Amino acid sequence: MKKKWIALTLFSITAILLAGCDNPLLIFDPKGPQARTLSSTILFSIAMMAGILFVVYVLYTFVLVKYRASKLPDDYEPPHEEGNKWLEIIWTTIPVIIVVILSVITVSSTSTVEQKSVAYADQKPVVIYASSSNWKWHFSYPEEGIETVNYVNFPANRPIEFRLYSYGPITSFWIPQLAGQKYAMSDMVTKIHMSADVPGSFMGKNSNFSGKGFAQMEFEAQSLSDADYKEWVNDVKTTAPKLTEDEFDDLLKAEHVGRKTYSSNHLEFRPAPEGEHSGHHHGGATSTDDQHEGHEDMDMDMDMDMDMDMDMDMDMDMDMDHDAH
Amino acid sequence: MKWDEFFVTGEPMIYAAMVSIVVVSLAIPIALTYFKKWNWLWTNWLTTVDHKKIGVMYILAALLMLFRGGVDALLMRAQTAIPDNGLLDGQHYNEIFTTHGVIMILFMAMPFIIGLMNVVIPLQIGARDVAFPRLNAVSFWLFFAGAMLFNISFVIGGSPDAGWSAYFPLASLEFSPTVGNNYYSIALQIAGIGTLLTGINFLVTILKMRAPGMTLMKMPMFTWSVLITNVIIVFAFPVLTVALALMTLDRQFGTQFFAMQSGGMDMLWANLFWVWGHPEVYIVILPAFGIYSEIISTFARKNLYGYKSMVVSMVAISLLSFVVWAHHFYTMGHGVMVNSVFSITTMAIAIPTGVKIFNWLFTLRKGKISFTTPMLYALAFIPIFTIGGVTGVMLAMASADYQYHNTMFLVAHFHYVLIPGTVFGVIAGFHFWFPKVFGFMLNEKLGKLSFWFITISFNVTFFPLFILGLNGMTRRMYTYSESTGYGALNMLSMVGALGLTIGFIILVYNIYWSVRYSPRNIKGDPWDARSLEWSTHSPVPEYNFALIPTVNKLDAHWFAKKEGKPLATGKYEPIHMPNNSGLPVIMGAAFFLWGFFMVFSWWIPAIVLGVVILGTLAYRSFEKDHGRYISVEEIERTENALRGEQHEN
Ligand code: HEM
Ligand SMILES: [Cu+2]
Ligand SMILES: [Cu+2]
């Protein structure tokens, strides 16, 4: 028993080290403030959990070595033990403390990564809409007036705000080295904040199973220096074709396509499901919560959407509709 | 509909499966006819209302499903062992992980537990039967009908392919147009109703039928865990019933509850699914905790340490299990506040779970530990499950979950909880209670051999997945490119899965070996155990206890042995037993056919079968069946025979 566990621990440690030496695991190789927060949160929790495992394993090894029948005299009869109030209080209280610590860390890191990072707080974020259809990603730049498919470029050292939605099944937008993932759904827009500290190319993917072509649903996310980004946008605007409604419909229907670049975007004729186009008309009719009534009033809905995370956070009713987001 | 749409075609593996299904389904009736066993099968098994036999049938079906789900698992691992592998295509892989998940949880883990529960609970509380024996048979046949319906999907019409969580809109008619997800909604519905009935039945059994003197706080821990589990079933399963009914309406009647064209709510499905789904994972884990408690205290020869805090922590877990469901979609864009609340409730579950781990460790302390096969599983459970538990706490942290969600890290975590928790638990319970039911032991050497194969291979299979997840490998991916670097660890995992297969094959060989060669004539209490079921004979006579025992403390059987006082005295009296009935199995068959026609939207035959089902119910309510009495002479004869055999030994 014991030998097996020692072997197993050694094996796992070597496996982690091997994987970690030349090439750190993706999640522990963050390239932006949000992903860095997540990476250190995870490392901290691993350390804490290792502590718990250590205590359990030491006790476990101790009892198994000491109280095996073969090592005890034949006439040994184990005592009757009801329990021990103090011991039980101890092993309830310590986990409570651990959970409290982890809760504090969770709440603070969750709210950190759900916002523009402090490092770039003074800059206006670059807004990019990312929508999924079948097994591809569309990136629309409302300010630049351009659109790409299956790759996205953005400036480094700037806050980026992705707004996510889907033409079809739920997908999950994930660039592990820059930020944690978030769902893209067909009836609402969710937001994800990230920034890259350095220019570079990162793997992005859909991580939520969405049907047959799901495994291939990857894209490249590239952060460029400010100058390179400007040059790229200019290039696109002057050389790329316009995205017509027909072409967009064809794109939506296609299963997979390669990279595409357009000098206009589909938001103009096919707006994202936010504000007055939001699918959030459901829920309002049956609910008593007056926030839901707000959905009837389009302007107000729009305001709320701009600040969805902030306003809705306070909306603590757990009713089972989107409005709880 | 054309024949080639009806049958799944085009895959050599499917053809092989069809052939083997046809061969087996022909072989069974032919063999039964040849050996003139139809009557035996009908009177002894198909129509039985004996809780022990029903339990055995549950366990057999669950073992069968373990192998079906296991083949799926092996295929998945084989497919992903090598980058860009072409063994399976995307569609086939999607069907396989979907059916694997559903089968393992709903048609393997849960029925296995319900099977053990059926065998053990009445014995453990000193009862002669469950509260509603006939209903119990109905529950079994509903589960069986659901399981069979689900299983034929892969040759007839196509399997569900939207994941065991069947998220909308992916599972809607628009994105899953085949009948696959109809199978999902109808088969789960039928089995789910069976489970709900079991929940009610055992709740009443435990609350109403305990032996005189057995107060709640004198119940064995397994009974406690089953009591709490059934409370969870009764609260959680109606949610599944409603969700699946809405799913059926959406897919087959054009409503838009979850589908997206005109304002359906995809998240309503996610919420309903997990409001049931999260408690469901406790339905399969809590009884396992109970089994471990029995086994650890038996083979440490000590009473369970901290009995009261064990009970309290199980109650706490059951309550918390209902308020954590949103941790399955932290990434759905609820704000910081909602995510934080669910993080905290989720992490809170770790506290009572930790209490239990320490109580088990302290039960072992100062004990006299003997390493029997069931005990080995219980002992392996502690350190491995703790890994599953601590990674669960890591997943509970909403922010961190933004990185783990939908990755192999999650897959590793839940297998680290489900396999050492539930699967080791039911296997341990199987080895432990086997002699009680059949009157002979499983071979210990083979048992230990398969134990070592299973435990070591389990870790080799699933530990690498933690690392793959942290390296960004998502779940449910049927292929990945060489450049990701995921190949080596996936290959290692495949090696582990092969080892697991060997372990399970040895387990089955053990059953075969023991049936043939194991010495019979064991005593009622071969493990020198503690609770009431060990005070009756092995195998247990139909009426369980000739005289109902009286209980005055926890582990009454143990103390009775020590003090040499019998638990029950008095004179035999005639025992009332329920009659066998063919109605439950007929009802199961009717439900199966009804489900089949529903899946294909063949309304006329579905309605006819619906009428048949109602007919069986109506028939039952007018039936005059007051059961029968076992006479004193017959009891004496049985008791003497059972005792006589034991004296020879
Ligand atoms: C016996 C060895 C087993 C192996 C090798 C195995 C392997 C796997 C694999 C490879 C996946 C799919 C991962 C993915 O692509 O997302 C999976 C999913 C799953 N497994 Fe297992 N598994 C095993 C046993 C079990 C058991 C015993 C249970 C439950 C009691 C279980 C429950 C599940 C569930 C619920 C899923 C998720 C299905 C889904 O994504 O819809 N597995 N398993
Ligand atoms: Cu939504
Ligand atoms: Cu959960």
Coordinates of N, CA and C and ligand atoms in Angstrom, one line a residue, chain B residues 274 277-279 281-282 324-325 327-328 346, ligand 3:
Chain B
W274 N -29.3 20.9 -14.1 CA -28.3 20.8 -13.0 C -29.0 20.8 -11.7
G277 N -29.3 17.4 -11.7 CA -28.0 16.8 -12.0 C -27.0 16.9 -10.9
H278 N -27.0 18.0 -10.2 CA -26.0 18.0 -9.1 C -26.4 17.1 -7.9
P279 N -27.7 17.2 -7.5 CA -28.1 16.3 -6.4 C -27.9 14.8 -6.9
V281 N -25.5 13.5 -8.4 CA -24.1 13.0 -8.1 C -24.0 12.6 -6.6
Y282 N -24.8 13.3 -5.8 CA -24.9 12.9 -4.4 C -25.7 11.6 -4.2
V324 N -26.1 24.4 -5.1 CA -24.8 24.6 -5.8 C -24.9 24.5 -7.3
W325 N -26.1 24.2 -7.8 CA -26.1 23.8 -9.2 C -25.5 24.7 -10.2
H327 N -22.8 26.1 -10.2 CA -21.3 26.0 -10.4 C -21.1 25.2 -11.7
H328 N -22.1 24.7 -12.4 CA -21.9 24.0 -13.6 C -21.9 25.0 -14.8
T346 N -20.7 25.8 -2.8 CA -20.0 24.6 -3.3 C -18.9 24.2 -2.4
Ligands
CU3 CU -22.3 20.0 -9.4

